[in-house]
Coordinates of C-alpha atoms (C1' of nucleotides) in Angstrom, one line a residue:
Chain W
M13 CA 23.5 27.5 20.9
E14 CA 21.7 24.5 22.2
F15 CA 19.8 21.9 20.1
R16 CA 16.2 21.7 21.3
R17 CA 13.1 19.8 20.3
V18 CA 10.2 21.9 19.2
A19 CA 7.8 20.5 21.8
D20 CA 10.3 21.6 24.5
I21 CA 10.7 25.1 23.0
L22 CA 6.9 25.6 22.7
K23 CA 6.5 24.6 26.4
N24 CA 9.6 26.1 28.0
G25 CA 11.2 28.4 25.6
Q26 CA 12.0 32.0 26.7
P27 CA 12.8 35.1 24.7
Q28 CA 16.5 35.8 24.3
E29 CA 17.5 32.1 24.3
S30 CA 19.6 31.0 21.5
V31 CA 18.6 27.6 20.0
I32 CA 19.1 25.2 17.2
I33 CA 16.2 23.2 15.8
K34 CA 16.2 20.5 13.1
G35 CA 13.1 19.4 11.3
W36 CA 10.9 19.6 8.2
V37 CA 9.2 22.6 6.7
R38 CA 5.4 22.4 6.7
T39 CA 4.6 25.8 5.1
K40 CA 6.3 28.9 4.0
R41 CA 4.8 32.4 3.7
E42 CA 6.8 34.9 1.8
L43 CA 6.4 38.7 2.1
K44 CA 8.4 41.5 0.7
G45 CA 11.7 41.5 2.5
F46 CA 11.1 38.6 4.9
A47 CA 9.4 35.3 5.2
F48 CA 7.8 32.9 7.7
A49 CA 8.0 29.2 7.8
E50 CA 6.7 26.6 10.1
V51 CA 9.1 23.8 11.1
N52 CA 7.8 20.5 12.5
D53 CA 10.2 18.0 14.1
G54 CA 7.6 15.4 15.1
S55 CA 7.8 16.1 18.8
S56 CA 4.5 17.9 18.8
L57 CA 1.5 18.7 16.7
A58 CA 2.4 22.3 16.5
G59 CA 5.5 23.5 14.7
L60 CA 7.7 26.4 15.5
Q61 CA 7.4 29.5 13.4
I62 CA 10.7 30.8 12.1
V63 CA 11.3 34.2 10.7
L64 CA 13.8 34.7 7.9
D65 CA 15.0 38.2 7.2
S66 CA 16.4 39.4 3.8
S67 CA 19.6 40.4 5.7
L68 CA 20.4 36.7 5.9
E69 CA 23.3 35.4 3.8
Q70 CA 22.1 34.1 0.4
Y71 CA 18.6 34.9 1.4
E72 CA 17.0 34.6 -2.0
S73 CA 18.6 31.3 -3.0
T74 CA 18.1 29.7 0.5
L75 CA 14.4 30.8 0.6
K76 CA 13.9 29.0 -2.8
K77 CA 15.0 25.8 -1.2
I78 CA 12.8 26.0 1.8
N79 CA 9.7 24.5 0.5
T80 CA 7.1 22.3 2.1
G81 CA 8.7 19.0 2.9
S82 CA 12.3 20.2 2.9
S83 CA 14.6 19.3 5.8
I84 CA 16.5 22.1 7.5
E85 CA 18.5 23.1 10.5
V86 CA 18.1 26.6 11.8
A87 CA 19.9 28.5 14.5
G88 CA 18.7 31.7 16.0
Q89 CA 17.2 33.5 18.9
L90 CA 13.8 33.0 20.4
V91 CA 11.7 36.1 20.4
A92 CA 8.2 37.0 21.5
S93 CA 6.1 36.9 18.4
Q94 CA 4.5 40.1 17.0
G95 CA 1.9 38.0 15.4
K96 CA -1.2 36.5 16.9
G97 CA -0.9 32.7 16.3
Q98 CA 1.9 32.0 18.7
K99 CA 3.7 33.3 21.7
I100 CA 7.2 32.6 20.6
E101 CA 9.1 32.3 17.4
L102 CA 12.6 31.8 16.1
Q103 CA 14.4 34.8 14.5
V104 CA 16.8 32.9 12.2
S105 CA 20.5 33.8 12.0
K106 CA 21.7 30.7 10.1
V107 CA 20.0 28.1 7.9
T108 CA 21.3 24.8 6.6
V109 CA 19.1 23.0 4.1
Y110 CA 19.8 19.3 4.3
G111 CA 17.4 18.1 1.7
E112 CA 15.1 19.9 -0.7
A113 CA 11.6 18.7 -1.6
N114 CA 10.6 19.7 -5.2
P115 CA 7.2 21.4 -4.8
E116 CA 6.2 20.3 -8.2
T117 CA 6.5 16.6 -7.3
Y118 CA 6.2 16.5 -3.5
P119 CA 2.8 14.8 -2.9
L120 CA 1.9 16.4 0.5
Q121 CA 0.3 19.8 0.1
K122 CA -0.5 22.4 2.7
K123 CA -4.1 21.2 2.9
R124 CA -6.1 18.2 4.0
H125 CA -5.7 14.9 2.1
S126 CA -8.0 11.9 2.2
F127 CA -6.7 9.0 4.3
E128 CA -7.1 6.8 1.3
F129 CA -4.6 8.9 -0.6
L130 CA -2.2 9.0 2.4
R131 CA -2.2 5.2 2.5
E132 CA -0.8 5.2 -1.0
I133 CA 2.1 7.3 0.2
N134 CA 2.4 5.5 3.5
H135 CA 6.1 6.4 3.7
L136 CA 5.3 10.1 3.8
R137 CA 2.1 10.2 5.8
A138 CA 3.6 10.4 9.2
K139 CA 4.6 13.9 8.2
T140 CA 1.0 15.0 8.3
N141 CA -0.8 16.5 11.3
T142 CA -3.4 13.7 11.9
I143 CA -1.2 10.7 11.3
G144 CA 1.6 12.2 13.3
A145 CA -0.8 12.7 16.2
V146 CA -2.0 9.1 15.9
F147 CA 1.5 7.7 16.3
R148 CA 2.3 10.0 19.3
V149 CA -0.9 8.8 20.9
R150 CA -0.1 5.2 19.9
N151 CA 3.3 5.5 21.6
A152 CA 1.7 7.0 24.7
C153 CA -0.7 4.1 24.9
A154 CA 2.1 1.6 24.7
K155 CA 4.0 3.4 27.4
A156 CA 0.9 3.6 29.6
I157 CA 0.3 -0.2 29.2
H158 CA 3.8 -1.2 30.2
E159 CA 3.7 1.3 33.1
F160 CA 0.4 0.0 34.4
F161 CA 1.5 -3.6 34.4
Q162 CA 5.1 -3.0 35.6
N163 CA 3.8 -0.9 38.5
K164 CA 1.7 -3.8 39.5
G165 CA 4.5 -6.3 39.3
F166 CA 3.3 -8.1 36.2
L167 CA 6.1 -9.7 34.1
W168 CA 6.1 -8.9 30.4
I169 CA 6.1 -12.2 28.6
H170 CA 7.6 -12.5 25.1
S171 CA 5.2 -15.1 23.7
P172 CA 6.3 -16.9 20.6
I173 CA 5.5 -15.6 17.1
I174 CA 5.9 -19.0 15.5
T175 CA 3.8 -21.7 16.9
T176 CA 2.8 -25.3 16.1
S177 CA -0.5 -25.2 18.0
D178 CA -3.0 -24.8 15.3
C179 CA -5.9 -24.3 17.7
E180 CA -4.8 -21.4 19.8
G181 CA -8.0 -19.6 19.3
A182 CA -10.0 -18.4 16.5
G183 CA -9.1 -17.4 13.0
E184 CA -7.2 -18.7 10.0
M185 CA -3.4 -18.9 10.5
F186 CA -0.5 -18.1 8.2
T187 CA 1.8 -21.0 7.5
V188 CA 5.5 -20.7 8.2
T189 CA 7.7 -22.9 6.1
N190 CA 11.0 -22.9 4.3
F191 CA 9.8 -25.5 1.7
D192 CA 10.5 -24.7 -1.9
L193 CA 6.8 -24.3 -2.8
D194 CA 7.4 -25.5 -6.4
K195 CA 8.8 -28.8 -5.1
L196 CA 6.7 -29.8 -2.1
P197 CA 7.7 -33.2 -0.6
K198 CA 4.8 -35.6 -0.5
N199 CA 4.1 -38.6 1.6
E200 CA 2.6 -42.0 0.5
E201 CA -0.9 -40.5 0.7
G202 CA 0.1 -37.7 -1.7
K203 CA -0.2 -35.0 1.0
V204 CA 2.5 -32.6 1.9
D205 CA 5.1 -34.3 4.2
Y206 CA 5.6 -31.7 6.9
S207 CA 8.1 -34.0 8.7
Q208 CA 10.6 -32.7 6.2
D209 CA 9.7 -29.1 6.9
F210 CA 11.8 -26.7 9.1
F211 CA 10.1 -27.5 12.3
G212 CA 9.3 -31.1 11.5
K213 CA 5.6 -30.4 11.6
P214 CA 3.2 -27.7 10.4
A215 CA 4.1 -24.3 11.9
F216 CA 2.2 -21.0 11.9
L217 CA 2.3 -17.4 12.9
T218 CA 0.6 -17.0 16.3
V219 CA -3.0 -15.7 16.6
S220 CA -2.8 -15.2 20.3
G221 CA -0.2 -15.5 23.1
Q222 CA -2.8 -16.4 25.7
L223 CA -2.0 -20.1 26.1
Q224 CA 1.7 -19.3 26.6
A225 CA 0.8 -16.5 29.0
E226 CA -1.1 -19.1 31.0
V227 CA 2.1 -21.1 31.2
M228 CA 4.1 -18.2 32.6
A229 CA 1.3 -17.2 35.0
M230 CA 1.6 -20.6 36.6
A231 CA 5.1 -19.6 37.6
F232 CA 5.1 -15.8 38.0
Q233 CA 1.4 -15.3 39.0
N234 CA 0.9 -12.1 37.1
V235 CA 2.1 -11.7 33.5
Y236 CA 1.1 -9.9 30.3
T237 CA 1.9 -10.2 26.7
F238 CA 2.2 -7.3 24.3
G239 CA 3.2 -8.2 20.9
P240 CA 2.2 -8.8 17.3
T241 CA -0.4 -11.4 16.2
F242 CA -1.5 -12.6 12.8
R243 CA -4.7 -13.6 11.2
A244 CA -5.1 -14.9 7.7
E245 CA -8.8 -14.1 7.6
N246 CA -9.9 -12.6 4.3
S247 CA -11.8 -9.9 6.1
N248 CA -11.8 -6.4 4.6
T249 CA -13.2 -4.0 7.1
S250 CA -12.2 -0.8 8.9
R251 CA -11.6 -2.8 12.1
H252 CA -9.4 -5.7 10.9
L253 CA -5.7 -6.2 10.1
S254 CA -3.8 -9.3 9.1
E255 CA -1.0 -8.2 11.5
F256 CA -2.0 -6.4 14.7
W257 CA -0.8 -6.0 18.3
M258 CA -2.5 -7.5 21.2
I259 CA -2.3 -7.1 25.0
E260 CA -3.1 -10.2 27.1
P261 CA -2.7 -10.1 30.9
E262 CA -3.0 -13.4 32.8
M263 CA -3.3 -13.7 36.6
A264 CA -3.0 -16.8 38.7
F265 CA -5.2 -17.1 41.9
C266 CA -7.7 -14.9 40.2
D267 CA -11.3 -15.3 39.4
L268 CA -13.8 -13.5 37.1
E269 CA -14.4 -10.7 39.5
G270 CA -10.7 -10.0 39.9
D271 CA -10.4 -10.1 36.1
Q272 CA -13.2 -7.5 35.8
N273 CA -11.5 -5.3 38.4
L274 CA -8.2 -5.4 36.5
A275 CA -9.9 -4.6 33.2
E276 CA -11.7 -1.6 34.6
E277 CA -8.6 -0.3 36.4
F278 CA -6.5 -0.9 33.3
L279 CA -8.7 1.1 30.9
K280 CA -9.0 4.0 33.3
Y281 CA -5.3 4.1 33.7
I282 CA -4.6 4.1 29.9
F283 CA -7.2 6.8 29.2
Q284 CA -6.0 9.0 32.0
Y285 CA -2.4 8.7 30.9
V286 CA -3.1 9.7 27.3
L287 CA -5.3 12.5 28.5
D288 CA -2.4 13.8 30.7
H289 CA 0.4 13.3 28.2
C290 CA -1.1 14.1 24.8
P291 CA -3.7 16.9 25.4
E292 CA -3.0 18.8 22.2
D293 CA -3.2 15.7 20.1
L294 CA -6.5 14.7 21.7
E295 CA -7.9 18.2 21.3
F296 CA -7.0 17.9 17.6
F297 CA -8.8 14.6 17.2
N298 CA -11.8 15.9 19.0
K299 CA -12.0 18.9 16.8
W300 CA -11.2 17.4 13.4
I301 CA -11.8 13.7 13.5
D302 CA -14.6 12.8 16.0
K303 CA -16.2 15.3 18.3
T304 CA -17.2 12.6 20.8
I305 CA -13.9 11.2 21.8
L306 CA -13.2 13.5 24.8
G307 CA -16.6 12.8 26.1
N308 CA -16.1 9.1 25.7
I309 CA -12.8 9.1 27.4
D310 CA -14.2 11.1 30.3
N311 CA -17.1 8.7 30.6
I312 CA -14.6 5.8 31.0
I313 CA -12.4 7.5 33.5
N314 CA -15.1 8.9 35.7
H315 CA -17.7 6.2 35.9
E316 CA -17.8 2.9 37.7
F317 CA -18.4 0.2 35.1
E318 CA -21.8 -1.4 35.3
R319 CA -21.6 -5.2 35.7
V320 CA -24.4 -7.5 34.6
T321 CA -24.6 -11.2 33.7
Y322 CA -25.4 -12.2 30.2
T323 CA -28.7 -13.6 31.4
K324 CA -29.7 -10.3 33.0
A325 CA -28.5 -8.4 29.9
I326 CA -30.8 -10.5 27.8
A327 CA -33.7 -9.8 30.1
L328 CA -33.0 -6.1 29.9
L329 CA -32.8 -6.2 26.1
E330 CA -36.1 -8.1 26.0
K331 CA -37.7 -5.4 28.1
A332 CA -36.3 -2.6 26.0
S333 CA -38.8 -0.6 24.0
K334 CA -36.3 -0.3 21.3
K335 CA -36.7 -2.4 18.1
F336 CA -33.7 -4.5 17.2
D337 CA -32.8 -5.9 13.7
F338 CA -31.7 -9.1 15.4
P339 CA -34.2 -10.7 17.7
V340 CA -33.2 -11.1 21.3
E341 CA -33.3 -14.5 22.9
W342 CA -31.2 -16.4 25.5
G343 CA -28.4 -18.2 23.7
I344 CA -27.7 -15.7 21.0
D345 CA -24.4 -13.9 20.7
L346 CA -24.9 -10.2 21.4
Q347 CA -24.9 -8.1 18.2
S348 CA -23.3 -4.8 18.1
E349 CA -26.7 -3.1 18.2
H350 CA -27.4 -4.9 21.5
E351 CA -24.1 -4.0 22.9
R352 CA -24.5 -0.4 22.0
Y353 CA -28.0 -0.2 23.5
L354 CA -26.6 -1.5 26.8
A355 CA -23.6 0.9 26.9
E356 CA -24.9 4.0 25.2
E357 CA -28.6 4.1 26.0
L358 CA -29.5 2.0 29.0
F359 CA -26.5 2.5 31.3
Q360 CA -24.7 5.3 29.4
K361 CA -21.3 4.1 30.7
P362 CA -19.1 1.1 30.2
V363 CA -20.7 -2.2 30.9
I364 CA -19.1 -5.6 31.7
V365 CA -21.3 -8.5 30.6
T366 CA -20.4 -11.8 32.2
N367 CA -21.3 -15.5 32.2
Y368 CA -22.1 -16.1 28.5
P369 CA -23.7 -19.3 27.2
K370 CA -20.9 -21.9 26.9
D371 CA -21.9 -22.7 23.3
I372 CA -20.9 -19.3 22.0
K373 CA -17.5 -19.1 23.8
A374 CA -14.1 -20.8 23.7
F375 CA -13.2 -24.2 25.1
Y376 CA -10.8 -22.8 27.7
M377 CA -13.3 -20.7 29.6
R378 CA -14.3 -22.0 33.0
L379 CA -17.6 -23.8 33.1
D380 CA -20.0 -22.3 35.6
E381 CA -22.2 -24.2 38.1
G382 CA -25.2 -25.6 36.2
E383 CA -23.0 -26.0 33.2
K384 CA -25.0 -23.7 31.0
T385 CA -22.7 -20.7 31.1
V386 CA -18.9 -20.0 31.3
S387 CA -17.0 -17.4 33.2
A388 CA -16.5 -15.1 30.3
M389 CA -16.6 -11.3 30.2
D390 CA -16.8 -8.6 27.6
V391 CA -16.3 -5.0 28.3
L392 CA -18.6 -2.8 26.3
A393 CA -17.8 0.9 26.0
P394 CA -20.0 3.7 24.7
G395 CA -19.0 4.7 21.2
I396 CA -17.1 1.6 20.3
G397 CA -18.8 -1.5 21.6
E398 CA -16.7 -4.5 22.7
I399 CA -13.2 -3.3 23.7
I400 CA -12.0 -6.2 25.9
G401 CA -12.8 -9.9 26.0
G402 CA -11.7 -12.2 28.8
S403 CA -12.5 -15.0 31.0
Q404 CA -11.6 -17.1 34.0
R405 CA -9.9 -20.2 32.6
E406 CA -10.9 -23.8 33.1
E407 CA -8.4 -25.0 35.7
R408 CA -10.0 -28.5 36.3
L409 CA -8.3 -31.1 34.1
D410 CA -11.3 -33.4 33.7
V411 CA -13.7 -30.5 32.8
L412 CA -11.2 -29.0 30.4
E413 CA -10.7 -32.4 28.6
R414 CA -14.4 -32.8 28.4
R415 CA -14.9 -29.3 27.0
M416 CA -12.1 -29.9 24.4
Q417 CA -13.9 -33.1 23.3
E418 CA -17.2 -31.3 23.0
T419 CA -15.8 -28.5 20.9
N420 CA -13.6 -30.8 18.8
V421 CA -10.3 -29.2 19.8
E422 CA -7.4 -31.5 19.2
T423 CA -5.5 -32.3 22.4
D424 CA -2.3 -33.7 20.8
N425 CA -0.5 -30.4 20.4
L426 CA -1.9 -29.0 23.6
W427 CA -0.6 -31.7 26.0
W428 CA 1.5 -29.1 27.7
Y429 CA -1.6 -26.9 28.2
L430 CA -3.3 -29.8 29.9
D431 CA -0.2 -30.5 32.0
L432 CA -0.7 -27.1 33.6
R433 CA -3.9 -28.6 35.1
R434 CA -2.1 -31.7 36.1
Y435 CA 0.7 -30.1 38.1
G436 CA -0.1 -27.3 40.6
T437 CA -3.2 -26.0 38.9
V438 CA -4.8 -22.9 40.2
P439 CA -7.8 -20.7 39.4
H440 CA -6.7 -18.1 36.9
A441 CA -8.1 -15.5 34.6
G442 CA -7.1 -13.0 32.0
F443 CA -8.3 -10.9 29.1
G444 CA -7.2 -9.6 25.7
L445 CA -7.6 -6.5 23.8
G446 CA -6.5 -5.4 20.4
F447 CA -4.0 -2.5 20.6
E448 CA -5.0 -0.9 17.3
R449 CA -8.7 -0.9 18.4
L450 CA -7.7 0.8 21.6
V451 CA -5.8 3.5 19.6
Q452 CA -8.8 3.8 17.2
F453 CA -11.1 4.4 20.1
I454 CA -8.9 7.0 21.8
T455 CA -8.2 8.9 18.5
G456 CA -11.6 8.5 16.9
M457 CA -9.9 7.3 13.7
K458 CA -12.4 5.5 11.5
N459 CA -10.1 3.1 9.7
I460 CA -7.7 0.8 11.6
R461 CA -5.2 1.0 8.7
D462 CA -4.5 4.6 9.8
V463 CA -3.5 3.7 13.4
I464 CA -0.7 1.3 12.6
P465 CA 2.4 2.5 10.9
F466 CA 2.6 -0.2 8.2
P467 CA -0.8 -1.8 7.8
R468 CA -1.0 -5.4 6.4
T469 CA -4.4 -6.4 5.0
P470 CA -5.5 -9.0 2.4
D471 CA -3.8 -8.1 -0.9
N472 CA -1.7 -5.4 0.7
A473 CA 1.7 -5.6 2.3
E474 CA 3.4 -2.6 0.6
F475 CA 6.1 -0.5 2.3
Chain R
rU8 C1' -15.8 -14.3 0.9
rC9 C1' -20.6 -11.7 0.0
rC10 C1' -23.4 -7.0 -0.8
rU11 C1' -22.9 -1.9 -2.3
rC12 C1' -20.7 2.7 -4.0
rG13 C1' -16.8 4.7 -6.7
rG14 C1' -12.0 5.4 -10.2
rU15 C1' -11.9 12.4 -14.7
rA16 C1' -5.6 17.5 -13.7
rG17 C1' -0.6 16.5 -8.3
rC18 C1' -5.2 16.5 -4.5
rU19 C1' -10.8 16.9 -3.7
rC20 C1' -14.6 16.6 -7.0
rA21 C1' -18.5 18.4 -11.0
rG22 C1' -19.6 16.8 -15.9
rU23 C1' -24.4 10.9 -17.4
rG24 C1' -24.2 10.5 -26.1
rG25 C1' -22.1 16.1 -29.4
rU26 C1' -15.2 20.9 -28.7
rA27 C1' -12.7 17.9 -21.1
rG28 C1' -14.4 21.8 -16.1
rA29 C1' -14.0 24.1 -10.9
rG30 C1' -11.6 24.7 -6.2
rC31 C1' -7.1 23.7 -4.0
rG32 C1' -1.8 22.8 -5.3
rG33 C1' 2.4 24.2 -8.5
rU34 C1' 4.6 28.4 -11.3
rC35 C1' 5.2 33.9 -12.1
rG36 C1' 4.0 38.7 -10.1
rA37 C1' 2.3 42.2 -5.9
rC38 C1' 2.5 43.0 -0.6
rU39 C1' 7.1 45.4 5.8
rG40 C1' 3.8 40.5 10.6
rU41 C1' 2.0 36.1 7.9
rU42 C1' -0.9 31.7 10.3
rA43 C1' -3.8 26.0 5.2
rA44 C1' -1.6 34.2 4.3
rU45 C1' -4.1 37.4 0.9
rC46 C1' -4.7 39.5 -4.2
rG47 C1' -3.8 39.1 -9.7
rA48 C1' -2.2 36.1 -13.7
rU49 C1' -0.8 31.3 -15.4
rU50 C1' 0.1 26.0 -15.8
rG51 C1' -2.1 21.0 -15.3
rG52 C1' -5.5 15.4 -18.7
rU53 C1' -4.1 8.4 -22.9
rC54 C1' -11.3 10.5 -18.3
rG55 C1' -8.5 2.9 -14.1
rU56 C1' -7.2 -1.1 -18.2
rA57 C1' -8.8 -3.9 -22.5
rG58 C1' -12.8 -5.0 -25.7
rG59 C1' -17.7 -3.7 -27.8
rU60 C1' -22.3 -0.5 -29.4
rU61 C1' -22.5 4.3 -32.2
rC62 C1' -21.6 9.0 -37.4
rG63 C1' -19.7 10.3 -32.5
rA64 C1' -18.3 7.5 -25.8
rA65 C1' -15.6 10.4 -19.7
rU66 C1' -21.0 9.3 -20.5
rC67 C1' -24.1 3.2 -22.9
rC68 C1' -22.7 -2.5 -22.7
rC69 C1' -19.0 -6.4 -21.2
rA70 C1' -14.6 -8.3 -18.7
rC71 C1' -10.7 -7.3 -15.6
rC72 C1' -7.8 -4.3 -12.0
rC73 C1' -7.8 -0.9 -7.9
rG74 C1' -10.1 1.9 -3.7
rG75 C1' -14.2 3.2 0.0
rG76 C1' -18.4 1.7 3.0
rG77 C1' -21.4 -2.4 5.0
rA78 C1' -22.0 -7.8 6.4
rG79 C1' -19.9 -12.2 8.2
rC80 C1' -15.6 -13.4 11.3
rC81 C1' -13.3 -11.4 15.1
rA82 C1' -9.3 -8.2 18.3

RNA sequence: UCCUCGGUAGCUCAGUGGUAGAGCGGUCGACUGUUAAUCGAUUGGUCGUAGGUUCGAAUCCCACCCGGGGAGCCA
């Protein structure tokens, strides 16, 4: 008797093999004299059908305990199924019930639940088909990301979670302190005296690892971050979390074109990997969640991304016969209706828009000749809109200092960032993408809270 | 934060001034190959919370709490 995972049995199992499986009962069908149950162990979307015969020891009492949600270990022989739904099934010779699940109180039923309800029983929802598939795909994405970068010789950088740079990028930050909040020490001006705080100055949870990634890129050339980031924005939407994971590659000796090449290659690799490794899960999403995801994934893998400058994109939008809610004019930030028109209607494939007006982009992006635009890029994908944002960074000390002044970024805490331009500066570029939005795109899940195991949003940090 | 829709049985919802409903689930029974089994019976309720109007409120009014969708911000 060999312990096997269900996914392995469904793929490789042969009749006559004796196996042991351990898992949770999804459904039970009792007939006169025997019964069927489906056991899922998380290794795959499909469970293994087990057949219990009344000749089993303590058949009646055991069967009563095998309800939806109960945990069992079963031993038996694999046999070709007489039924139509599956090729192989397990003829049970021995059952051990580890834990029962009272059917009168167990919240999960043998039917569909709303995702809103499942969020209220977050600790149980991974036992459902959809959420289970989401986390298998999420894991595959994570593995693909590491594989892609590691194969290319990128170093994985563990950027800090606590930071004292309060201007890393956009967004409100969470404060980190060990002050007794009922007894805050005050200075002469009556303000909180942070010199007495744990780090001797205000500290925060990071909103981005990019600046630290730039530090490491100046020594290792090619690096990437992949870790949690935090935003204290009070934004309640299906696309925002207070805690989410971000991927940020950074490459030295690289310009905007190299950045675009990496972004395109990166996305194609991830999507192909998930397609190869989670075909059942993706079929499931395509059937039950969003019927366009396989088409969208295929579109990304099999088309060269279109590349246009912001200025050209604006001209194309102005020429468009389509009416937009937001008027198009050089200098505006592209609205999602504009992005979708470019990707879904005009080009019908992923589009990289580059060289945006400097006024709508961050201080660290490299100023282009003519000083009207910066070397920024956004990757727009059909079906989702912006999926990646990146730029070539400003590597010229004088220009960076000028840009920081113009955009009112404090230089005091970023002296080290400026030092990178003082000592051995090189052209470099990188991009960032939100991990949960990537998983959302691949699975077609509508709400971002359903693609992270334990979602944190304003007013909610349960579980 | 703003706008908007909603909260009724374990779940999904109907009921919009006059005796609280359906489907699913659960329970019991039937069935020798089921597939979210099927068939029959049965069991489920402080109608989000607290006030108010009324002879009478799930239904109308007010406040608050919670959830969804959208906007802004962004990833």
